[in-house]
XYZ file of N, CA and C in Angstrom:
753
model
N -43.453 -7.855 -7.503
C -42.000 -7.874 -7.778
C -41.710 -8.768 -8.980
N -40.970 -8.266 -9.938
C -40.658 -9.041 -11.131
C -39.711 -10.184 -10.789
N -39.889 -11.348 -11.438
C -38.968 -12.461 -11.179
C -37.569 -12.136 -11.668
N -36.572 -12.697 -10.989
C -35.177 -12.475 -11.385
C -34.898 -13.289 -12.647
N -34.394 -12.673 -13.709
C -34.128 -13.434 -14.942
C -32.961 -14.401 -14.763
N -33.123 -15.587 -15.306
C -32.066 -16.590 -15.342
C -31.851 -16.940 -16.806
N -30.626 -16.776 -17.280
C -30.350 -16.908 -18.701
C -29.816 -18.297 -19.043
N -29.685 -18.520 -20.338
C -29.194 -19.808 -20.830
C -27.817 -20.106 -20.243
N -27.587 -21.345 -19.902
C -26.344 -21.838 -19.303
C -26.189 -21.446 -17.828
N -27.199 -20.799 -17.235
C -27.148 -20.448 -15.821
C -28.027 -21.388 -15.006
N -27.716 -21.470 -13.718
C -28.514 -22.260 -12.788
C -28.516 -21.551 -11.447
N -29.438 -21.945 -10.585
C -29.487 -21.416 -9.226
C -29.054 -22.510 -8.271
N -28.023 -22.251 -7.472
C -27.522 -23.209 -6.484
C -27.806 -22.701 -5.082
N -28.017 -23.634 -4.156
C -28.094 -23.283 -2.739
C -26.695 -22.916 -2.256
N -26.647 -22.006 -1.312
C -25.363 -21.538 -0.799
C -25.165 -22.077 0.609
N -24.609 -23.282 0.675
C -24.215 -23.907 1.925
C -25.379 -24.015 2.904
N -25.130 -23.807 4.169
C -26.166 -23.987 5.181
C -27.118 -22.814 5.247
N -26.736 -21.699 4.676
C -27.529 -20.489 4.810
C -28.697 -20.517 3.843
N -29.737 -19.820 4.194
C -30.909 -19.747 3.332
C -30.656 -18.734 2.223
N -29.619 -19.004 1.454
C -29.199 -18.130 0.374
C -29.060 -18.945 -0.911
N -29.171 -18.249 -2.023
C -29.045 -18.900 -3.326
C -28.153 -18.040 -4.204
N -27.529 -18.668 -5.194
C -26.592 -17.938 -6.045
C -26.732 -18.404 -7.486
N -26.617 -17.459 -8.401
C -26.658 -17.770 -9.831
C -25.258 -18.151 -10.284
N -25.158 -19.323 -10.916
C -23.860 -19.845 -11.339
C -23.920 -20.272 -12.798
N -22.753 -20.402 -13.381
C -22.642 -20.914 -14.744
C -21.269 -21.526 -14.918
N -21.224 -22.793 -15.319
C -19.932 -23.423 -15.589
C -19.243 -22.767 -16.776
N -20.029 -22.177 -17.663
C -19.480 -21.510 -18.834
C -18.724 -20.238 -18.445
N -19.195 -19.577 -17.377
C -18.622 -18.282 -16.995
C -17.865 -18.377 -15.675
N -18.564 -18.812 -14.626
C -17.939 -18.796 -13.304
C -18.769 -19.615 -12.330
N -18.114 -20.453 -11.559
C -18.719 -21.109 -10.397
C -17.721 -20.993 -9.263
N -18.198 -20.652 -8.078
C -17.273 -20.484 -6.964
C -16.723 -21.834 -6.520
N -15.597 -21.786 -5.825
C -14.975 -23.010 -5.321
C -14.614 -22.819 -3.853
N -13.937 -23.799 -3.289
C -13.658 -23.810 -1.863
C -12.857 -22.601 -1.406
N -11.968 -22.087 -2.240
C -11.139 -20.968 -1.794
C -11.984 -19.771 -1.375
N -13.073 -19.497 -2.107
C -13.944 -18.377 -1.751
C -14.644 -18.624 -0.419
N -15.089 -19.850 -0.206
C -15.774 -20.188 1.043
C -14.828 -20.053 2.231
N -13.606 -20.549 2.090
C -12.639 -20.466 3.181
C -12.263 -19.020 3.475
N -12.108 -18.212 2.432
C -11.776 -16.805 2.656
C -12.909 -16.087 3.385
N -14.153 -16.372 3.000
C -15.298 -15.716 3.636
C -15.408 -16.072 5.110
N -14.912 -17.229 5.507
C -14.916 -17.608 6.918
C -13.671 -17.095 7.644
N -12.528 -17.071 6.956
C -11.255 -16.671 7.555
C -11.184 -15.174 7.827
N -11.712 -14.368 6.915
C -11.526 -12.921 6.976
C -12.200 -12.307 8.191
N -11.476 -11.492 8.974
C -12.116 -10.750 10.056
C -12.918 -9.586 9.478
N -14.165 -9.470 9.884
C -15.002 -8.371 9.395
C -15.628 -7.658 10.589
N -15.775 -6.344 10.496
C -16.376 -5.607 11.603
C -17.878 -5.884 11.677
N -18.446 -5.664 12.846
C -19.885 -5.864 12.992
C -20.656 -4.856 12.169
N -20.139 -3.616 12.138
C -20.741 -2.552 11.331
C -19.634 -1.903 10.516
N -20.004 -0.959 9.671
C -19.010 -0.270 8.857
C -19.171 -0.625 7.397
N -18.035 -0.641 6.665
C -18.041 -0.921 5.230
C -17.005 -1.981 4.910
N -17.432 -2.969 4.130
C -16.565 -4.073 3.711
C -16.591 -4.137 2.192
N -15.440 -4.397 1.587
C -15.328 -4.473 0.129
C -14.696 -5.791 -0.275
N -15.268 -6.426 -1.304
C -14.689 -7.627 -1.895
C -14.187 -7.294 -3.286
N -12.867 -7.364 -3.484
C -12.271 -7.139 -4.793
C -12.351 -8.428 -5.618
N -12.427 -8.280 -6.944
C -12.509 -9.451 -7.831
C -13.670 -10.345 -7.415
N -14.848 -9.766 -7.266
C -15.951 -10.463 -6.594
C -16.593 -11.567 -7.416
N -16.327 -11.620 -8.725
C -16.906 -12.691 -9.530
C -18.420 -12.633 -9.519
N -19.064 -13.759 -9.174
C -20.529 -13.788 -9.133
C -21.085 -13.404 -7.762
N -20.239 -12.809 -6.923
C -20.718 -12.244 -5.663
C -20.811 -13.201 -4.505
N -20.157 -14.352 -4.595
C -20.302 -15.357 -3.536
C -19.781 -14.859 -2.189
N -18.641 -14.167 -2.183
C -18.074 -13.733 -0.908
C -18.950 -12.673 -0.233
N -19.421 -11.625 -0.935
C -20.369 -10.717 -0.280
C -21.600 -11.423 0.276
N -22.138 -12.385 -0.449
C -23.304 -13.116 0.052
C -22.968 -13.852 1.342
N -21.844 -14.550 1.365
C -21.448 -15.284 2.566
C -21.140 -14.335 3.724
N -20.476 -13.222 3.431
C -20.151 -12.271 4.498
C -21.410 -11.661 5.105
N -22.486 -11.582 4.345
C -23.725 -10.994 4.868
C -24.295 -11.787 6.033
N -23.854 -13.042 6.186
C -24.323 -13.856 7.317
C -23.488 -13.624 8.569
N -22.369 -12.881 8.440
C -21.440 -12.693 9.555
C -21.393 -11.273 10.084
N -21.974 -10.327 9.366
C -21.839 -8.924 9.746
C -23.063 -8.143 9.317
N -23.293 -7.029 9.996
C -24.343 -6.098 9.594
C -23.763 -4.906 8.829
N -22.487 -4.984 8.495
C -21.828 -3.919 7.746
C -22.404 -3.800 6.341
N -22.212 -2.636 5.743
C -22.493 -2.475 4.320
C -21.406 -3.221 3.551
N -21.813 -4.022 2.576
C -20.870 -4.851 1.822
C -20.933 -4.456 0.356
N -19.763 -4.303 -0.246
C -19.681 -3.986 -1.662
C -18.742 -4.975 -2.339
N -18.949 -5.164 -3.624
C -18.044 -5.978 -4.427
C -17.752 -5.252 -5.719
N -16.582 -5.498 -6.287
C -16.269 -4.912 -7.591
C -15.787 -6.012 -8.523
N -16.328 -6.011 -9.744
C -16.021 -7.032 -10.740
C -15.897 -6.362 -12.109
N -14.822 -6.687 -12.823
C -14.550 -6.031 -14.100
C -15.337 -6.640 -15.252
N -15.771 -7.894 -15.132
C -16.489 -8.550 -16.221
C -17.984 -8.239 -16.117
N -18.558 -7.585 -17.130
C -19.970 -7.203 -17.050
C -20.909 -8.372 -16.798
N -20.662 -9.500 -17.438
C -21.570 -10.641 -17.267
C -21.552 -11.153 -15.830
N -20.362 -11.223 -15.230
C -20.265 -11.680 -13.850
C -20.866 -10.657 -12.884
N -20.607 -9.386 -13.130
C -21.190 -8.347 -12.269
C -22.707 -8.412 -12.319
N -23.270 -8.672 -13.493
C -24.719 -8.799 -13.634
C -25.234 -10.020 -12.873
N -24.513 -11.138 -12.945
C -24.900 -12.327 -12.186
C -24.893 -12.032 -10.687
N -23.849 -11.324 -10.237
C -23.748 -10.991 -8.818
C -24.918 -10.113 -8.385
N -25.254 -9.102 -9.183
C -26.365 -8.212 -8.840
C -27.681 -8.973 -8.768
N -27.893 -9.869 -9.720
C -29.134 -10.638 -9.705
C -29.208 -11.582 -8.512
N -28.058 -12.145 -8.121
C -28.044 -12.996 -6.921
C -28.354 -12.185 -5.670
N -27.789 -10.985 -5.579
C -28.078 -10.111 -4.440
C -29.568 -9.801 -4.384
N -30.150 -9.461 -5.534
C -31.580 -9.146 -5.586
C -32.424 -10.370 -5.246
N -32.028 -11.532 -5.757
C -32.769 -12.766 -5.517
C -32.833 -13.094 -4.018
N -31.790 -12.733 -3.277
C -31.736 -13.011 -1.842
C -32.275 -11.863 -0.987
N -32.802 -10.838 -1.629
C -33.380 -9.725 -0.881
C -32.349 -8.922 -0.111
N -31.137 -8.780 -0.679
C -30.042 -8.122 0.042
C -29.585 -6.830 -0.624
N -30.420 -6.248 -1.475
C -30.006 -5.029 -2.169
C -29.794 -3.859 -1.221
N -30.383 -3.912 -0.028
C -30.173 -2.834 0.944
C -28.860 -2.987 1.688
N -28.176 -4.137 1.528
C -26.940 -4.391 2.276
C -25.737 -4.646 1.389
N -25.962 -5.090 0.152
C -24.859 -5.440 -0.744
C -24.996 -4.649 -2.041
N -23.898 -4.029 -2.451
C -23.857 -3.290 -3.699
C -22.713 -3.818 -4.551
N -22.983 -4.088 -5.810
C -21.972 -4.591 -6.734
C -21.593 -3.497 -7.727
N -20.301 -3.182 -7.783
C -19.769 -2.240 -8.764
C -19.259 -3.023 -9.969
N -19.502 -2.519 -11.154
C -18.873 -3.060 -12.354
C -17.762 -2.109 -12.761
N -16.536 -2.608 -12.790
C -15.444 -1.734 -13.164
C -14.095 -2.290 -12.755
N -13.081 -1.476 -12.937
C -11.690 -1.831 -12.677
C -11.354 -1.459 -11.231
N -10.858 -2.424 -10.463
C -10.544 -2.154 -9.050
C -9.499 -1.054 -8.890
N -8.688 -0.853 -9.913
C -7.665 0.190 -9.845
C -8.270 1.591 -9.872
N -9.510 1.697 -10.351
C -10.162 3.002 -10.484
C -11.184 3.284 -9.393
N -11.492 2.307 -8.551
C -12.584 2.470 -7.583
C -12.321 3.612 -6.605
N -11.061 3.834 -6.252
C -10.737 4.883 -5.285
C -11.173 6.260 -5.781
N -11.250 6.437 -7.095
C -11.716 7.714 -7.647
C -13.175 7.967 -7.288
N -13.925 6.886 -7.058
C -15.346 6.988 -6.702
C -15.527 7.079 -5.193
N -14.790 6.252 -4.461
C -15.008 6.127 -3.013
C -14.152 7.071 -2.188
N -13.004 7.446 -2.720
C -12.022 8.165 -1.934
C -11.131 7.203 -1.170
N -10.036 7.726 -0.624
C -9.063 6.891 0.092
C -9.613 6.473 1.461
N -9.277 5.226 1.846
C -9.601 4.745 3.188
C -11.084 4.615 3.467
N -11.862 4.270 2.457
C -13.323 4.225 2.617
C -13.817 2.973 3.333
N -12.976 1.920 3.406
C -13.455 0.629 3.892
C -12.736 0.192 5.168
N -13.484 -0.489 6.021
C -12.922 -1.027 7.262
C -12.231 -2.364 7.045
N -12.674 -3.108 6.042
C -12.081 -4.415 5.755
C -12.253 -4.707 4.273
N -11.291 -5.431 3.721
C -11.315 -5.819 2.309
C -10.991 -7.307 2.212
N -11.706 -7.991 1.326
C -11.382 -9.375 0.989
C -11.042 -9.436 -0.492
N -10.228 -10.421 -0.869
C -9.915 -10.582 -2.289
C -9.474 -12.004 -2.586
N -10.108 -12.574 -3.604
C -9.725 -13.864 -4.169
C -9.296 -13.573 -5.608
N -8.029 -13.143 -5.789
C -7.601 -12.604 -7.088
C -7.258 -13.712 -8.078
N -7.052 -13.348 -9.340
C -6.512 -14.334 -10.288
C -5.174 -14.864 -9.764
N -5.000 -16.166 -9.844
C -3.819 -16.792 -9.245
C -2.599 -16.819 -10.164
N -2.838 -16.867 -11.477
C -1.758 -17.183 -12.396
C -1.236 -15.929 -13.086
N 0.077 -15.742 -13.116
C 0.635 -14.616 -13.882
C 0.413 -14.816 -15.375
N 0.534 -13.775 -16.126
C 0.249 -13.830 -17.556
C 1.164 -14.792 -18.307
N 2.338 -15.081 -17.776
C 3.270 -15.967 -18.476
C 2.836 -17.415 -18.426
N 1.963 -17.761 -17.451
C 1.486 -19.143 -17.354
C 0.205 -19.244 -18.151
N 0.142 -20.176 -19.108
C -1.000 -20.168 -20.011
C -1.776 -21.456 -20.078
N -3.096 -21.361 -19.763
C -4.039 -22.399 -20.119
C -4.777 -21.841 -21.325
N -4.261 -22.135 -22.501
C -4.748 -21.473 -23.706
C -6.154 -21.916 -24.099
N -6.670 -23.007 -23.539
C -7.984 -23.514 -23.930
C -9.123 -22.866 -23.146
N -8.809 -22.014 -22.171
C -9.851 -21.361 -21.394
C -10.608 -20.358 -22.247
N -11.935 -20.215 -21.971
C -12.657 -19.142 -22.640
C -12.281 -17.811 -21.981
N -12.737 -16.717 -22.569
C -12.319 -15.390 -22.104
C -12.668 -15.168 -20.640
N -13.893 -15.536 -20.233
C -14.333 -15.320 -18.853
C -13.460 -16.100 -17.873
N -13.190 -17.367 -18.193
C -12.372 -18.195 -17.306
C -10.930 -17.704 -17.268
N -10.420 -17.280 -18.418
C -9.035 -16.791 -18.461
C -8.870 -15.552 -17.589
N -9.828 -14.625 -17.648
C -9.742 -13.404 -16.842
C -9.823 -13.726 -15.359
N -10.660 -14.720 -14.982
C -10.813 -15.090 -13.581
C -9.552 -15.750 -13.025
N -8.813 -16.468 -13.875
C -7.681 -17.250 -13.392
C -6.323 -16.595 -13.627
N -6.223 -15.736 -14.645
C -4.932 -15.160 -15.024
C -4.950 -13.647 -14.833
N -3.783 -13.080 -14.590
C -3.662 -11.657 -14.304
C -3.740 -10.823 -15.589
N -4.893 -10.921 -16.247
C -5.097 -10.215 -17.511
C -5.448 -8.756 -17.254
N -6.366 -8.524 -16.323
C -6.824 -7.159 -16.038
C -6.249 -6.588 -14.751
N -5.696 -7.435 -13.881
C -5.049 -6.901 -12.676
C -3.992 -7.875 -12.197
N -2.859 -7.318 -11.822
C -1.770 -8.118 -11.275
C -1.888 -8.163 -9.755
N -1.065 -8.994 -9.139
C -1.008 -9.046 -7.689
C -0.613 -7.688 -7.116
N 0.284 -6.982 -7.803
C 0.668 -5.646 -7.347
C -0.505 -4.676 -7.461
N -1.297 -4.779 -8.526
C -2.483 -3.931 -8.659
C -3.433 -4.138 -7.486
N -3.605 -5.398 -7.081
C -4.497 -5.727 -5.963
C -3.981 -5.095 -4.675
N -2.684 -5.258 -4.401
C -2.108 -4.703 -3.173
C -2.197 -3.172 -3.168
N -1.906 -2.557 -4.300
C -1.956 -1.104 -4.394
C -3.376 -0.582 -4.187
N -4.341 -1.226 -4.832
C -5.735 -0.799 -4.690
C -6.224 -0.991 -3.269
N -5.893 -2.134 -2.665
C -6.328 -2.411 -1.300
C -5.767 -1.384 -0.328
N -4.497 -1.017 -0.497
C -3.880 -0.032 0.389
C -4.609 1.304 0.320
N -5.009 1.707 -0.875
C -5.683 2.994 -1.039
C -7.124 2.955 -0.535
N -7.754 1.796 -0.614
C -9.179 1.699 -0.303
C -9.458 1.409 1.173
N -8.545 0.730 1.861
C -8.787 0.378 3.258
C -8.283 1.503 4.162
N -8.957 1.727 5.262
C -8.541 2.786 6.191
C -7.301 2.351 6.972
N -6.539 3.284 7.510
C -5.442 2.919 8.411
C -5.989 2.096 9.579
N -5.350 0.971 9.859
C -5.845 0.071 10.891
C -6.877 -0.913 10.390
N -7.276 -0.786 9.116
C -8.214 -1.732 8.526
C -7.510 -2.999 8.074
N -8.282 -4.038 7.789
C -7.710 -5.353 7.479
C -8.013 -5.771 6.052
N -7.029 -6.426 5.444
C -7.142 -6.960 4.089
C -6.871 -8.454 4.160
N -7.801 -9.250 3.650
C -7.656 -10.709 3.688
C -7.680 -11.262 2.275
N -6.779 -12.205 2.026
C -6.584 -12.741 0.682
C -6.443 -14.253 0.726
N -6.924 -14.931 -0.321
C -6.609 -16.338 -0.532
C -5.825 -16.428 -1.832
N -4.788 -17.273 -1.832
C -3.926 -17.356 -3.012
C -3.222 -18.711 -3.017
N -2.289 -18.855 -3.912
C -1.494 -20.073 -4.010
C -0.219 -19.945 -3.189
N 0.170 -20.988 -2.440
C 1.374 -20.907 -1.607
C 2.636 -20.608 -2.406
N 2.665 -21.028 -3.676
C 3.856 -20.807 -4.491
C 4.179 -19.319 -4.644
N 3.195 -18.460 -4.411
C 3.410 -17.022 -4.596
C 3.468 -16.274 -3.263
N 3.620 -17.006 -2.174
C 3.596 -16.367 -0.861
C 4.720 -15.347 -0.692
N 5.910 -15.650 -1.184
C 7.002 -14.695 -1.066
C 6.667 -13.384 -1.742
N 6.113 -13.466 -2.941
C 5.711 -12.271 -3.683
C 4.581 -11.539 -2.960
N 3.641 -12.304 -2.418
C 2.522 -11.712 -1.681
C 3.033 -10.900 -0.499
N 3.915 -11.500 0.294
C 4.444 -10.824 1.484
C 5.190 -9.550 1.089
N 6.012 -9.644 0.053
C 6.786 -8.484 -0.386
C 5.874 -7.346 -0.833
N 4.878 -7.672 -1.650
C 4.007 -6.630 -2.188
C 3.100 -6.037 -1.118
N 2.588 -6.859 -0.227
C 1.753 -6.322 0.844
C 2.552 -5.309 1.668
N 3.765 -5.668 2.030
C 4.581 -4.759 2.834
C 4.970 -3.515 2.044
N 5.216 -3.690 0.754
C 5.548 -2.541 -0.089
C 4.407 -1.519 -0.073
N 3.185 -2.022 0.035
C 2.016 -1.140 0.038
C 1.410 -0.995 1.434
N 2.264 -1.048 2.452
C 1.889 -0.704 3.833
C 0.798 -1.607 4.395
N 0.730 -2.834 3.908
C -0.208 -3.828 4.415
C 0.615 -4.915 5.095
N 0.702 -4.852 6.418
C 1.585 -5.746 7.160
C 0.909 -7.094 7.393
N 1.501 -8.189 6.861
C 0.918 -9.515 7.103
C 0.896 -9.835 8.599
N -0.268 -10.258 9.091
C -0.436 -10.517 10.523
C -0.800 -11.972 10.818
N -1.547 -12.614 9.920
C -1.993 -13.993 10.139
C -1.873 -14.759 8.825
N -1.305 -15.957 8.897
C -1.176 -16.832 7.728
C -1.711 -18.209 8.104
N -2.472 -18.791 7.198
C -2.917 -20.172 7.405
C -2.837 -20.936 6.087
N -2.151 -22.068 6.124
C -2.028 -22.915 4.947
C -3.165 -23.938 4.929
N -3.645 -24.216 3.715
C -4.703 -25.202 3.507
C -4.110 -26.377 2.744
N -4.280 -27.590 3.296
C -3.718 -28.802 2.707
C -4.848 -29.737 2.288
N -4.766 -30.349 1.108
C -5.832 -31.263 0.706
C -5.984 -32.456 1.649
N -4.868 -32.910 2.217
C -4.910 -34.014 3.197
C -3.648 -33.951 4.051
N -3.652 -34.600 5.172
C -2.486 -34.612 6.053
C -1.286 -35.202 5.307
N -0.153 -34.533 5.411
C 1.067 -35.015 4.757
C 1.256 -34.498 3.354
N 0.222 -33.846 2.783
C 0.335 -33.292 1.433
C 0.769 -31.831 1.501
N 1.402 -31.363 0.444
C 1.772 -29.954 0.381
C 0.524 -29.078 0.390
N 0.659 -27.868 0.911
C -0.445 -26.915 0.895
C -0.770 -26.534 -0.547
N -2.071 -26.371 -0.836
C -2.476 -25.901 -2.168
C -3.216 -24.568 -2.115
N -3.404 -24.021 -0.911
C -3.957 -22.680 -0.743
C -3.296 -22.039 0.467
N -3.283 -20.714 0.474
C -2.828 -19.993 1.656
C -3.758 -18.816 1.892
N -4.125 -18.612 3.153
C -4.955 -17.492 3.579
C -4.071 -16.497 4.313
N -4.174 -15.234 3.953
C -3.323 -14.202 4.541
C -4.194 -13.031 4.993
N -3.988 -12.593 6.234
C -4.636 -11.392 6.753
C -3.563 -10.342 6.986
N -3.793 -9.136 6.483
C -2.837 -8.035 6.642
C -3.520 -6.839 7.276
N -2.721 -6.012 7.949
C -3.210 -4.827 8.653
C -2.585 -3.584 8.028
N -3.414 -2.636 7.617
C -2.901 -1.391 7.046
C -2.110 -0.633 8.104
N -0.836 -0.361 7.812
C 0.077 0.363 8.681
C 0.354 -0.367 9.998
N 0.269 -1.697 9.967
C 0.547 -2.483 11.173
C 2.035 -2.652 11.418
N 2.378 -3.111 12.608
C 3.763 -3.402 12.959
C 4.085 -4.851 12.620
N 5.347 -5.156 12.300
C 5.727 -6.532 11.957
C 5.479 -7.487 13.128
N 4.643 -8.479 12.903
C 4.331 -9.478 13.937
C 3.330 -10.441 13.318
N 3.832 -11.551 12.778
C 2.968 -12.457 12.032
C 2.761 -13.756 12.799
N 1.530 -14.259 12.780
C 1.192 -15.548 13.380
C 0.877 -16.542 12.264
N 1.373 -17.765 12.413
C 1.039 -18.849 11.489
C 0.117 -19.812 12.226
N -1.113 -19.901 11.777
C -2.107 -20.747 12.437
C -1.882 -22.215 12.094
N -2.459 -23.119 12.856
C -2.366 -24.541 12.506
C -2.915 -24.780 11.106
N -2.386 -25.775 10.397
C -2.853 -26.027 9.030
C -4.316 -26.452 9.016
N -4.999 -26.091 7.941
C -6.374 -26.528 7.719
C -6.337 -27.698 6.743
N -6.776 -28.862 7.194
C -6.768 -30.084 6.384
C -8.162 -30.291 5.814
N -8.250 -30.513 4.511
C -9.560 -30.612 3.861
C -10.145 -32.016 3.983
N -9.391 -33.045 3.589
C -9.928 -34.416 3.565
C -9.223 -35.299 4.595
N -9.982 -36.207 5.214
C -9.397 -37.183 6.130
C -8.930 -38.415 5.358
N -8.472 -39.417 6.094
C -7.917 -40.609 5.454
C -8.957 -41.391 4.668
N -10.237 -41.152 4.920
C -11.307 -41.829 4.186
C -11.784 -41.037 2.973
N -11.122 -39.921 2.697
C -11.514 -39.107 1.571
C -12.743 -38.251 1.835
N -13.117 -38.108 3.108
C -14.255 -37.275 3.484
C -13.756 -35.956 4.068
N -14.624 -34.936 4.034
C -14.241 -33.660 4.623
C -13.906 -33.834 6.101
N -12.822 -33.182 6.543
C -12.508 -33.142 7.964
C -13.558 -32.311 8.693
N -13.600 -32.457 10.014
C -14.660 -31.840 10.797
C -14.670 -30.315 10.657
N -13.498 -29.683 10.613
C -13.483 -28.228 10.496
C -14.081 -27.773 9.166
N -13.777 -28.491 8.082
C -14.374 -28.159 6.784
C -15.879 -28.381 6.828
N -16.324 -29.461 7.450
C -17.767 -29.712 7.599
C -18.433 -28.569 8.352
N -17.775 -28.072 9.401
C -18.333 -26.955 10.173
C -18.436 -25.695 9.317
N -17.418 -25.463 8.480
C -17.422 -24.279 7.626
C -18.542 -24.364 6.589
N -18.701 -25.532 5.995
C -19.694 -25.701 4.935
C -21.111 -25.902 5.472
N -21.243 -26.692 6.516
C -22.580 -27.142 6.936
C -22.957 -26.775 8.362
N -22.073 -26.062 9.060
C -22.375 -25.675 10.424
C -22.001 -26.772 11.418
N -22.099 -26.471 12.723
C -21.778 -27.460 13.758
C -22.613 -28.732 13.589
N -22.015 -29.842 14.005
C -22.638 -31.149 13.807
C -24.063 -31.216 14.337
N -24.285 -30.633 15.517
C -25.625 -30.733 16.123
C -26.679 -29.983 15.337
N -26.231 -29.047 14.475
C -27.206 -28.270 13.717
C -27.415 -28.760 12.290
N -26.692 -29.811 11.896
C -26.804 -30.302 10.521
C -28.065 -31.134 10.333
N -28.618 -31.044 9.128
C -29.826 -31.828 8.814
C -29.453 -33.290 8.664
C-alpha cells in the first residue's frame, strides 16, 4: 500500500480519544470545538446513509464513524480541503465507509436524488457576506463567510437531500438563531432540539446546536446549557467526556 502523501504546511493530528488521525493545516483549515460538539450532538442511525455538508477536512465524518455503522458521506466545495479529507479517510482505513464528494452542496441532489439520506450534519460558514475579515486567505474566507453558500442554501439543500422523517443537525452562532429557525421551517425542517453552548457559567452563549426533523410537527425542546470551562479555566466534566471519554477510561 502506498503511503498517504502529506504536503507542505500540513500535519497529522490525533483525533481525540479514538484511534484516528486527521490531516490538518493552519494555512487552510483546522477543525475546532464546534465540529466536535456537533458530531456528538447529532442523532445518527445505526445503519443507513449519513451526509455531512460543508465537510472541510472531513473531521465530522471521521468522528461519526465511531458512533454508527451507516455509510457516511461528506461534500466540500474547496478542492484542497476535499483532497485532505479523502487522504484522512484513506489514512484511517475508512474508504469502505466514508466517501467525500468535491462539489457544490446545492448540486448534490442531482447526483443522489431527493431524500437519499437518513441524517445530515452541517457546520456551515457562520458569517454573512456583509461581515468582513478582509485579512483572511481565500480558504479561510470561504470556510467562515457565506461566499459559496448561504444559510438558505444549506436549508434548501438539506430539505431536498434528507428523507421525510430524517434529521438535520447544525451548529451555528446564537446571533443567527432567529434566521435559522425561520429558514429551517420555510424548508420543512422543523426544529426539535436546541442546546446553547457557553464558554463559562454566566457568560453569553457563543454556539448553538440545533436538531430539526424533516416534515416534523412543531414541538421544540431546549436542553440544559453546555458549559465549556469551569471557574478554574479547565474543561467541565461533560466537555472532558466528549473529548476524552469517561473519566475511568482516560489515560
